Coordinates of C-alpha atoms in Angstrom, one line a residue:
Chain O
M1 CA 31.4 -151.2 7.8
L2 CA 34.4 -152.8 6.1
E3 CA 34.4 -153.0 2.3
I4 CA 37.0 -154.8 0.3
R5 CA 36.8 -154.1 -3.4
E6 CA 38.8 -155.8 -6.1
L7 CA 41.7 -156.3 -3.7
R8 CA 45.0 -157.4 -5.2
A9 CA 48.1 -158.5 -3.4
R10 CA 51.2 -160.3 -4.3
Y11 CA 54.2 -162.1 -2.8
G12 CA 57.0 -161.5 -5.3
S13 CA 55.8 -162.8 -8.7
I14 CA 52.8 -164.7 -7.2
E15 CA 49.6 -162.8 -7.2
A16 CA 47.8 -164.2 -4.2
L17 CA 44.7 -162.0 -4.5
Q18 CA 43.5 -161.3 -8.0
G19 CA 40.5 -159.1 -7.2
T20 CA 38.9 -160.0 -3.9
S21 CA 35.7 -158.3 -2.9
L22 CA 33.8 -158.8 0.3
E23 CA 32.0 -156.8 2.9
V24 CA 31.5 -156.9 6.7
R25 CA 28.5 -155.1 8.2
E26 CA 28.3 -153.8 11.7
G27 CA 27.5 -156.4 14.3
E28 CA 28.1 -159.3 12.0
L29 CA 30.2 -162.4 12.5
V30 CA 31.5 -163.1 9.0
G31 CA 33.3 -166.3 8.2
L32 CA 35.9 -166.5 5.4
V33 CA 36.5 -170.1 4.6
G34 CA 38.3 -172.0 1.8
H35 CA 41.0 -174.5 1.2
N36 CA 44.6 -174.0 2.2
G37 CA 46.5 -171.3 0.3
V38 CA 43.6 -169.6 -1.5
G39 CA 44.4 -166.2 0.0
K40 CA 42.2 -166.0 3.2
S41 CA 45.1 -165.0 5.5
T42 CA 46.5 -162.6 2.8
T43 CA 43.2 -160.8 2.8
L44 CA 43.3 -160.3 6.6
K45 CA 47.0 -159.2 6.4
A46 CA 46.0 -156.6 3.9
V47 CA 43.2 -155.3 6.1
A48 CA 45.5 -155.3 9.1
G49 CA 48.0 -153.2 7.3
V50 CA 50.9 -155.7 7.4
L51 CA 50.8 -156.4 3.7
K52 CA 50.6 -153.6 1.2
P53 CA 47.9 -154.4 -1.5
S54 CA 49.0 -154.0 -5.1
G55 CA 45.6 -152.9 -6.2
G56 CA 42.0 -152.4 -5.2
E57 CA 40.6 -150.7 -2.2
I58 CA 39.8 -151.3 1.5
R59 CA 37.3 -149.0 2.9
W60 CA 36.5 -148.6 6.6
L61 CA 33.3 -146.7 7.6
G62 CA 33.2 -145.3 4.1
E63 CA 36.8 -144.0 4.0
P64 CA 39.9 -145.6 2.6
L65 CA 41.9 -147.4 5.2
R66 CA 45.4 -146.1 5.3
G67 CA 48.6 -145.9 7.4
G68 CA 49.6 -149.6 7.6
A69 CA 49.5 -151.4 11.0
A70 CA 49.4 -148.2 13.0
G71 CA 46.5 -146.9 10.9
T72 CA 44.5 -150.1 11.4
I73 CA 44.7 -150.1 15.2
A74 CA 44.1 -146.4 15.3
A75 CA 40.9 -147.0 13.2
G76 CA 39.7 -149.5 15.8
I77 CA 40.5 -152.7 14.0
A78 CA 42.3 -155.4 16.0
Y79 CA 44.1 -158.3 14.4
V80 CA 44.9 -161.7 15.8
P81 CA 47.3 -163.3 13.4
E82 CA 47.5 -166.9 12.5
D83 CA 50.5 -167.8 14.6
R84 CA 49.1 -165.7 17.5
R85 CA 52.3 -163.8 18.0
I86 CA 52.1 -163.4 21.7
F87 CA 55.2 -162.0 23.2
G88 CA 56.8 -165.1 24.7
G89 CA 59.3 -163.4 26.9
L90 CA 56.8 -161.1 28.5
T91 CA 54.3 -162.1 31.2
V92 CA 50.7 -162.8 30.4
E93 CA 49.7 -159.6 32.2
E94 CA 52.3 -157.5 30.2
N95 CA 50.9 -159.0 27.0
L96 CA 47.4 -158.0 28.1
R97 CA 48.4 -154.5 29.0
L98 CA 50.1 -154.0 25.6
G99 CA 46.8 -154.7 24.1
A100 CA 45.6 -151.4 25.7
T101 CA 48.4 -149.3 24.2
T102 CA 46.2 -147.1 22.1
R103 CA 43.6 -146.5 24.9
A104 CA 43.2 -143.1 26.2
D105 CA 40.3 -143.7 28.6
G106 CA 42.3 -144.1 31.8
A107 CA 43.8 -146.8 33.9
D108 CA 40.5 -147.7 35.6
A109 CA 38.8 -148.6 32.4
V110 CA 41.7 -150.7 31.3
E111 CA 41.7 -152.6 34.7
A112 CA 38.0 -153.2 34.3
D113 CA 38.6 -154.6 30.9
I114 CA 41.4 -156.9 32.1
A115 CA 39.1 -158.2 34.8
R116 CA 36.5 -158.9 32.2
E117 CA 38.9 -160.8 30.0
L118 CA 39.9 -162.9 33.0
E119 CA 36.3 -163.7 33.4
R120 CA 36.0 -164.6 29.8
F121 CA 39.1 -166.9 30.0
P122 CA 39.4 -167.9 33.7
S123 CA 42.4 -170.1 33.0
L124 CA 44.5 -166.9 32.2
R125 CA 43.9 -165.6 35.8
R126 CA 46.4 -168.0 37.5
L127 CA 48.9 -167.5 34.6
L128 CA 49.1 -163.7 34.9
T129 CA 52.7 -163.6 36.1
R130 CA 53.8 -166.5 34.0
R131 CA 55.9 -166.0 30.8
A132 CA 53.5 -166.2 27.9
G133 CA 55.9 -168.4 26.0
N134 CA 55.3 -171.2 28.5
L135 CA 51.6 -171.3 27.9
S136 CA 49.9 -174.1 26.0
G137 CA 48.6 -173.4 22.4
G138 CA 45.1 -172.9 23.6
E139 CA 46.1 -170.6 26.4
Q140 CA 48.2 -168.6 24.0
Q141 CA 45.2 -168.2 21.6
M142 CA 43.0 -167.0 24.5
L143 CA 45.7 -164.5 25.4
A144 CA 46.0 -163.3 21.8
I145 CA 42.2 -162.8 21.6
S146 CA 42.1 -161.0 25.0
R147 CA 45.0 -158.9 24.1
A148 CA 43.3 -157.8 20.9
L149 CA 40.0 -157.1 22.7
L150 CA 41.8 -154.8 25.2
S151 CA 42.2 -152.2 22.5
R152 CA 38.3 -152.1 22.5
P153 CA 38.1 -152.7 18.8
R154 CA 35.1 -152.2 16.6
L155 CA 36.2 -154.9 14.3
L156 CA 38.1 -158.1 15.3
L157 CA 40.1 -159.9 12.6
L158 CA 40.7 -163.5 13.6
D159 CA 43.1 -165.6 11.5
E160 CA 42.7 -169.4 12.0
P161 CA 42.3 -169.2 15.8
T162 CA 41.7 -172.9 16.2
L163 CA 44.7 -174.1 14.1
G164 CA 46.5 -176.9 15.9
L165 CA 44.4 -176.9 19.0
A166 CA 42.7 -179.8 20.9
P167 CA 39.0 -180.4 20.0
I168 CA 37.7 -179.3 23.4
V169 CA 39.6 -176.0 23.2
I170 CA 38.3 -175.5 19.6
D171 CA 34.7 -175.8 20.9
T172 CA 35.3 -173.3 23.7
L173 CA 36.9 -170.8 21.2
F174 CA 34.0 -171.0 18.8
E175 CA 31.6 -170.4 21.8
T176 CA 33.7 -167.4 22.7
I177 CA 33.7 -166.0 19.2
A178 CA 29.9 -166.4 19.0
A179 CA 29.6 -164.7 22.4
L180 CA 31.7 -161.8 21.2
R181 CA 29.3 -161.2 18.3
D182 CA 26.4 -161.4 20.8
E183 CA 28.2 -158.7 22.8
G184 CA 27.9 -156.5 19.7
L185 CA 31.4 -156.9 18.3
T186 CA 31.9 -157.2 14.6
V187 CA 34.1 -160.1 13.7
L188 CA 35.8 -161.3 10.5
L189 CA 36.8 -164.9 11.0
V190 CA 39.2 -166.8 8.7
E191 CA 39.0 -170.5 9.4
Q192 CA 39.8 -173.9 8.0
N193 CA 37.2 -175.5 10.3
V194 CA 34.4 -174.9 7.9
A195 CA 31.8 -177.0 9.7
K196 CA 32.1 -175.1 12.9
T197 CA 32.5 -171.7 11.3
I198 CA 29.3 -172.0 9.3
K199 CA 27.4 -172.9 12.6
V200 CA 28.5 -169.7 14.4
A201 CA 28.7 -167.2 11.5
D202 CA 25.9 -164.9 10.3
R203 CA 27.3 -164.8 6.8
A204 CA 30.2 -166.5 5.0
Y205 CA 32.4 -166.2 2.0
V206 CA 34.0 -169.2 0.4
M207 CA 37.3 -168.3 -1.2
A208 CA 38.8 -170.2 -4.2
P209 CA 42.4 -169.9 -5.4
G210 CA 43.5 -166.4 -6.3
G211 CA 41.2 -164.9 -3.7
R212 CA 38.2 -165.3 -5.9
I213 CA 34.9 -165.5 -3.9
E214 CA 33.3 -168.6 -5.1
L215 CA 30.2 -168.7 -2.8
E216 CA 28.7 -166.2 -0.4
G217 CA 25.6 -165.8 1.5
A218 CA 23.9 -166.2 4.9
A219 CA 25.6 -169.0 6.8
A220 CA 22.4 -171.0 7.2
E221 CA 21.6 -170.9 3.5
L222 CA 25.2 -171.8 2.5
E223 CA 25.0 -174.8 4.9
R224 CA 22.1 -176.1 3.0
S225 CA 23.4 -175.6 -0.5
D226 CA 24.7 -178.6 -2.3
A227 CA 27.7 -176.9 -3.8
F228 CA 28.9 -175.8 -0.4
R229 CA 28.2 -179.2 1.2
A230 CA 30.0 -181.1 -1.5
G231 CA 33.0 -178.8 -1.8
Y232 CA 33.6 -177.7 1.8
L233 CA 31.9 -179.8 4.3
S234 CA 33.2 -183.1 2.8
L235 CA 29.7 -184.3 2.7
A236 CA 27.7 -185.6 -0.2
P237 CA 24.9 -183.3 -1.5
T238 CA 21.7 -183.4 0.5
R239 CA 19.7 -185.6 -1.8
Q240 CA 22.4 -188.3 -1.9
M241 CA 22.6 -188.1 1.9
K242 CA 18.9 -188.9 2.0
A243 CA 19.4 -191.8 -0.4
V244 CA 22.2 -193.2 1.8
T245 CA 20.1 -192.9 5.0
A246 CA 17.0 -194.3 3.4
Chain P
M1 CA 96.8 -162.0 44.1
T2 CA 93.9 -162.9 46.4
V3 CA 90.5 -164.0 45.5
L4 CA 89.1 -160.6 46.4
E5 CA 91.5 -158.9 43.9
Y6 CA 90.5 -161.3 41.2
L7 CA 86.8 -160.6 42.0
V8 CA 87.2 -156.9 41.8
D9 CA 89.0 -157.2 38.5
A10 CA 86.4 -159.5 37.1
L11 CA 83.5 -157.4 38.3
S12 CA 84.9 -154.1 37.0
G13 CA 86.1 -155.6 33.6
G14 CA 82.8 -157.5 33.2
G15 CA 80.7 -154.5 34.2
I16 CA 82.1 -152.3 31.4
Y17 CA 81.8 -155.0 28.8
A18 CA 78.2 -155.8 29.9
L19 CA 77.2 -152.2 29.4
L20 CA 78.8 -152.3 25.9
T21 CA 77.1 -155.5 24.8
I22 CA 73.6 -154.4 26.2
G23 CA 73.8 -151.3 24.1
L24 CA 74.6 -153.2 21.0
A25 CA 72.1 -156.0 21.6
L26 CA 69.2 -153.6 22.4
L27 CA 69.3 -152.0 18.9
F28 CA 69.9 -155.4 17.3
S29 CA 66.9 -156.9 19.0
V30 CA 64.6 -153.9 18.5
M31 CA 65.3 -153.1 14.9
G32 CA 67.8 -155.7 13.5
L33 CA 70.5 -153.1 13.4
M34 CA 74.1 -154.2 14.2
N35 CA 75.2 -150.7 14.9
F36 CA 78.9 -150.5 13.9
A37 CA 78.7 -146.8 14.6
Y38 CA 78.6 -147.7 18.3
G39 CA 82.3 -147.3 18.6
E40 CA 81.9 -143.7 17.4
L41 CA 79.4 -143.1 20.1
I42 CA 82.1 -144.1 22.6
M43 CA 84.5 -141.8 20.7
T44 CA 82.0 -139.0 21.0
G45 CA 81.9 -139.6 24.7
G46 CA 85.7 -139.6 24.8
F47 CA 85.9 -136.2 23.1
A48 CA 83.1 -134.7 25.2
I49 CA 85.1 -135.7 28.3
Y50 CA 88.2 -134.1 26.7
L51 CA 86.4 -130.9 25.8
L52 CA 84.6 -130.7 29.2
R53 CA 87.5 -131.8 31.3
D54 CA 87.8 -128.5 33.2
L55 CA 84.2 -128.5 34.4
P56 CA 83.3 -129.9 37.8
W57 CA 83.0 -133.7 37.3
P58 CA 79.1 -133.9 37.7
L59 CA 78.7 -131.4 34.9
M60 CA 81.3 -133.1 32.8
V61 CA 79.5 -136.4 33.2
L62 CA 76.1 -134.9 32.4
G63 CA 77.5 -133.0 29.4
T64 CA 79.1 -136.2 28.1
I65 CA 75.9 -138.2 28.4
A66 CA 73.9 -135.4 26.7
A67 CA 76.4 -135.2 23.9
V68 CA 76.4 -139.0 23.2
V69 CA 72.6 -139.3 23.5
A70 CA 72.3 -136.3 21.0
I71 CA 74.6 -138.0 18.5
A72 CA 72.8 -141.3 18.9
L73 CA 69.4 -139.7 18.3
L74 CA 70.8 -137.8 15.4
T75 CA 72.2 -140.9 13.7
E76 CA 68.8 -142.5 14.2
R77 CA 66.9 -139.6 12.7
L78 CA 69.2 -138.9 9.7
A79 CA 70.6 -142.3 8.8
F80 CA 68.5 -145.2 10.2
R81 CA 64.9 -143.9 10.2
P82 CA 64.8 -143.5 6.4
L83 CA 65.9 -147.1 6.2
R84 CA 63.2 -148.5 8.5
G85 CA 62.2 -151.9 7.5
A86 CA 65.3 -152.4 5.3
S87 CA 67.2 -155.7 5.5
P88 CA 69.8 -156.1 8.3
L89 CA 72.5 -156.1 5.6
T90 CA 71.4 -152.7 4.4
L91 CA 71.3 -151.4 7.9
L92 CA 74.8 -152.9 8.6
I93 CA 76.3 -151.0 5.6
A94 CA 74.5 -147.8 6.7
A95 CA 76.0 -148.3 10.1
F96 CA 79.5 -148.6 8.6
A97 CA 78.9 -145.4 6.7
V98 CA 77.8 -143.6 9.8
S99 CA 80.8 -144.9 11.6
V100 CA 83.3 -143.7 9.0
M101 CA 81.6 -140.3 8.8
L102 CA 81.6 -139.7 12.5
Q103 CA 85.2 -140.8 12.8
N104 CA 86.3 -138.5 10.1
A105 CA 84.3 -135.6 11.4
A106 CA 86.1 -136.1 14.7
R107 CA 89.5 -136.2 12.9
M108 CA 88.7 -132.9 11.1
T109 CA 87.4 -131.1 14.2
V110 CA 89.0 -132.3 17.4
G111 CA 92.0 -133.6 15.7
P112 CA 93.6 -136.9 14.6
R113 CA 96.1 -137.3 17.5
A114 CA 95.3 -138.9 20.9
K115 CA 94.5 -136.3 23.6
G116 CA 95.5 -136.9 27.2
V117 CA 92.8 -136.6 29.8
E118 CA 94.1 -136.3 33.4
P119 CA 92.1 -138.8 35.5
Y120 CA 90.6 -137.2 38.7
P121 CA 93.0 -137.7 41.5
W122 CA 90.3 -139.2 43.8
L123 CA 89.7 -141.9 41.2
D124 CA 93.3 -142.8 41.0
G125 CA 93.7 -143.6 44.7
T126 CA 93.3 -147.0 46.4
I127 CA 91.3 -148.0 49.4
S128 CA 91.9 -151.0 51.6
L129 CA 89.2 -153.6 51.5
G130 CA 89.6 -156.7 53.7
G131 CA 93.4 -156.1 53.8
V132 CA 93.6 -155.7 50.0
D133 CA 94.3 -152.4 48.2
V134 CA 91.6 -151.8 45.6
Q135 CA 91.5 -149.0 43.0
V136 CA 88.8 -146.5 43.6
L137 CA 88.2 -146.4 39.8
D138 CA 87.5 -150.2 39.8
L139 CA 85.0 -149.8 42.7
V140 CA 83.3 -146.9 41.0
T141 CA 83.1 -148.9 37.7
I142 CA 81.5 -151.8 39.5
V143 CA 78.9 -149.6 41.4
V144 CA 78.1 -147.6 38.3
A145 CA 77.7 -150.7 36.1
L146 CA 75.5 -152.4 38.6
A147 CA 73.4 -149.2 39.1
L148 CA 73.0 -148.8 35.3
I149 CA 72.1 -152.4 34.7
G150 CA 69.7 -152.3 37.6
G151 CA 68.2 -149.1 36.4
L152 CA 67.8 -150.6 32.9
V153 CA 66.2 -153.7 34.2
A154 CA 63.7 -151.6 36.3
L155 CA 63.0 -149.5 33.2
L156 CA 62.4 -152.6 31.0
R157 CA 60.3 -154.4 33.6
R158 CA 58.4 -151.7 35.4
T159 CA 57.6 -149.0 32.9
R160 CA 55.2 -148.8 30.0
L161 CA 58.0 -147.8 27.7
G162 CA 60.1 -150.7 28.9
V163 CA 57.4 -153.3 28.3
Q164 CA 56.9 -151.7 24.8
L165 CA 60.6 -151.9 24.2
R166 CA 60.8 -155.6 25.2
A167 CA 57.7 -156.4 23.0
A168 CA 59.2 -154.5 20.1
A169 CA 62.5 -156.4 20.6
E170 CA 60.6 -159.7 20.3
D171 CA 58.2 -158.9 17.5
F172 CA 58.4 -155.4 16.1
E173 CA 55.5 -155.8 13.7
M174 CA 53.1 -157.3 16.2
A175 CA 54.0 -154.5 18.6
S176 CA 53.1 -152.0 15.9
L177 CA 49.8 -153.8 15.3
L178 CA 49.0 -153.2 19.0
G179 CA 49.7 -149.5 18.5
V180 CA 53.2 -149.3 19.9
K181 CA 54.7 -146.3 18.2
A182 CA 57.7 -147.4 16.3
N183 CA 59.5 -144.0 16.2
R184 CA 59.2 -143.5 19.9
V185 CA 60.4 -147.0 20.9
I186 CA 63.3 -146.9 18.5
A187 CA 64.3 -143.4 19.6
A188 CA 64.2 -144.6 23.2
A189 CA 66.4 -147.6 22.3
F190 CA 68.9 -145.2 20.7
A191 CA 68.8 -142.9 23.7
I192 CA 69.5 -145.8 26.1
T193 CA 72.3 -147.0 23.8
G194 CA 73.7 -143.4 24.0
V195 CA 73.6 -143.4 27.8
L196 CA 75.4 -146.8 28.0
A197 CA 78.0 -145.7 25.5
A198 CA 78.6 -142.5 27.4
V199 CA 79.1 -144.2 30.7
A200 CA 81.4 -146.8 29.0
S201 CA 83.5 -144.0 27.5
L202 CA 83.8 -142.4 30.9
M203 CA 85.1 -145.6 32.4
L204 CA 87.5 -146.2 29.5
V205 CA 88.9 -142.7 29.3
M206 CA 89.4 -142.6 33.1
K207 CA 91.3 -145.9 32.9
Q208 CA 93.4 -145.1 29.8
G209 CA 94.0 -141.5 30.6
S210 CA 93.7 -140.6 26.9
V211 CA 91.2 -140.4 24.1
S212 CA 91.6 -140.9 20.3
V213 CA 89.4 -141.3 17.3
T214 CA 89.8 -145.1 17.5
I215 CA 89.0 -145.4 21.2
G216 CA 85.7 -147.1 20.3
S217 CA 87.1 -149.8 18.0
V218 CA 88.1 -152.4 20.5
P219 CA 85.1 -151.9 22.7
L220 CA 82.9 -152.3 19.6
L221 CA 84.6 -155.6 18.8
I222 CA 84.2 -156.7 22.4
A223 CA 80.5 -155.7 22.5
F224 CA 79.9 -157.6 19.3
V225 CA 81.6 -160.8 20.5
G226 CA 79.9 -160.5 23.9
A227 CA 76.5 -160.2 22.2
V228 CA 77.2 -163.3 20.0
V229 CA 78.4 -165.2 23.0
G230 CA 75.3 -164.3 25.0
G231 CA 72.9 -165.0 22.1
M232 CA 72.0 -162.3 19.6
G233 CA 68.6 -160.7 20.3
S234 CA 68.4 -161.6 24.0
L235 CA 69.1 -158.8 26.4
Q236 CA 69.8 -161.0 29.4
G237 CA 72.1 -163.1 27.2
A238 CA 74.0 -160.0 26.0
A239 CA 74.5 -158.8 29.6
L240 CA 75.7 -162.2 30.6
G241 CA 77.9 -162.7 27.5
G242 CA 79.5 -159.2 27.9
F243 CA 80.0 -159.8 31.6
L244 CA 81.7 -163.2 31.1
L245 CA 83.9 -161.9 28.3
G246 CA 85.0 -158.9 30.4
A247 CA 85.5 -161.0 33.6
V248 CA 87.5 -163.7 31.8
T249 CA 89.7 -161.0 30.1
A250 CA 90.3 -159.3 33.4
V251 CA 91.1 -162.5 35.3
L252 CA 93.5 -163.7 32.5
D253 CA 95.1 -160.3 32.5
A254 CA 96.0 -160.8 36.1
A255 CA 96.6 -164.5 36.2
L256 CA 98.6 -165.3 33.1
P257 CA 102.3 -165.5 33.7
G258 CA 104.5 -162.8 32.1
E259 CA 105.6 -164.8 29.0
L260 CA 101.9 -165.7 28.1
A261 CA 100.4 -162.3 28.9
P262 CA 100.7 -161.0 25.3
F263 CA 98.5 -163.9 24.1
R264 CA 95.6 -163.0 26.4
D265 CA 93.2 -162.3 23.6
A266 CA 94.1 -165.6 21.9
F267 CA 93.1 -167.3 25.1
V268 CA 89.9 -165.3 25.4
F269 CA 88.8 -165.8 21.8
G270 CA 89.9 -169.5 21.9
L271 CA 87.4 -169.8 24.8
V272 CA 84.7 -168.0 22.7
I273 CA 85.3 -170.4 19.8
A274 CA 85.0 -173.4 22.1
M275 CA 81.8 -172.0 23.6
L276 CA 80.3 -171.3 20.2
A277 CA 81.2 -174.7 18.9
T278 CA 79.2 -176.3 21.7
R279 CA 76.4 -173.6 21.9
P280 CA 76.2 -171.9 18.5
Q281 CA 72.9 -170.2 19.5
G282 CA 74.7 -168.4 22.4
L283 CA 74.3 -168.7 26.1
V284 CA 70.7 -167.4 26.3
P285 CA 69.0 -167.8 22.9
A286 CA 66.3 -165.2 22.0
P287 CA 63.0 -166.2 23.4
E288 CA 60.9 -168.4 21.2
V289 CA 57.2 -168.8 21.3
R290 CA 56.0 -172.3 21.8
V291 CA 53.2 -173.1 19.4

């Protein structure tokens, strides 16, 4: 569905991505994990159209993805950026309705979707008329995800949705992300919380500096692999674990 | 002077200034453009009034608004759209260029000398309010400014376009990511600026009784200072900053004794400096998202 081939991107003289390749298939929840600053967010920014790649290709449904931010949303790809970027001066309801800007299927369908989002995140219901800037971090993240979903995307790009949130909120968000996949939505999730990501994802890519893909595979297999456990779960390899417990 | 007279002066002076600052702040918050060609929009309005002065007043008003909106949209299309995404400094220089071009185009066509515009007799009269004689023009200014600001607030709060404009003013890129059409929103912002500038020019020309190529210079400065006082990038702040600036100027105008009157602007800007020293972010800082 989404194919990224040999993607290159730079910030000034620094080449953040030096040939990243990955793929997201329809209906999958794909995790993109790795240490800070390796290029995970840069990859999402390039797909979302807010960062112009310096090389390589992003293909969507077999065609090159073009047209910057406007082209991305028109193609059915919704992006929830790292810092959420909800509109703080607007009400929660106005934020939600903006999510439906590209919709052409009528007001009733949008209302029904707003109602569904309020069921997904019941705490947003009593906040509808509140200024979004006054919401807590967790509430803002819920709003950002709901706003993205209101465009009825085919692919959801989530950049570090749990960053800086309380543990209980993080658990709820991961459950929600898994539920979205179960509803049939395709999700590309960038996360620092590797342990939780690998539990919910179908497949995962592990990124190393320069955007190089170091490991990839089915999440369950990665979780069992020694290289992955040692490098990214801050755990000793399986055999040593056994030795310690024995 | 009675309290009522001061109040009328403050409201009418503050009303015009508020319109001016909102126009400038709207473009600044939506696209980072400090539009120094705003003064020439007012000038365009002034010359449209001069050229249409013999028409019945409703037609003259509509014609003036149409002319200023057309010029505002034209500058957007020809000068600012090609620079979309450029740094605020580049936009600022472009705005200066547009300002100089429009001013000189007016000098070459309508003429460099000031033109007299006879105010409508019914605007010149006074009516008695609570035992005080009040100028009709002041009352009209207050009513029109309130109506325009009320209309703009309703547009920004109640309509789809308004919500998109506010979103774009806060975070243009994120608004684009949600599918808000940049060209449409920016053109709308320019059109709104045009309407505000046209109405401001009507008030100014009716008050001054003349129009010249530099008629917009002082209002531009006032709008700029008002927007800074209010807090750049916040529309409510701009309205408040402009209003206070206008109200204080009008009240000082009336209250300062004769020998101090020439120093009115020194008092006004002294207050601005004092205010900025204590609140450098302006009265109402641009909304920030709590993370």
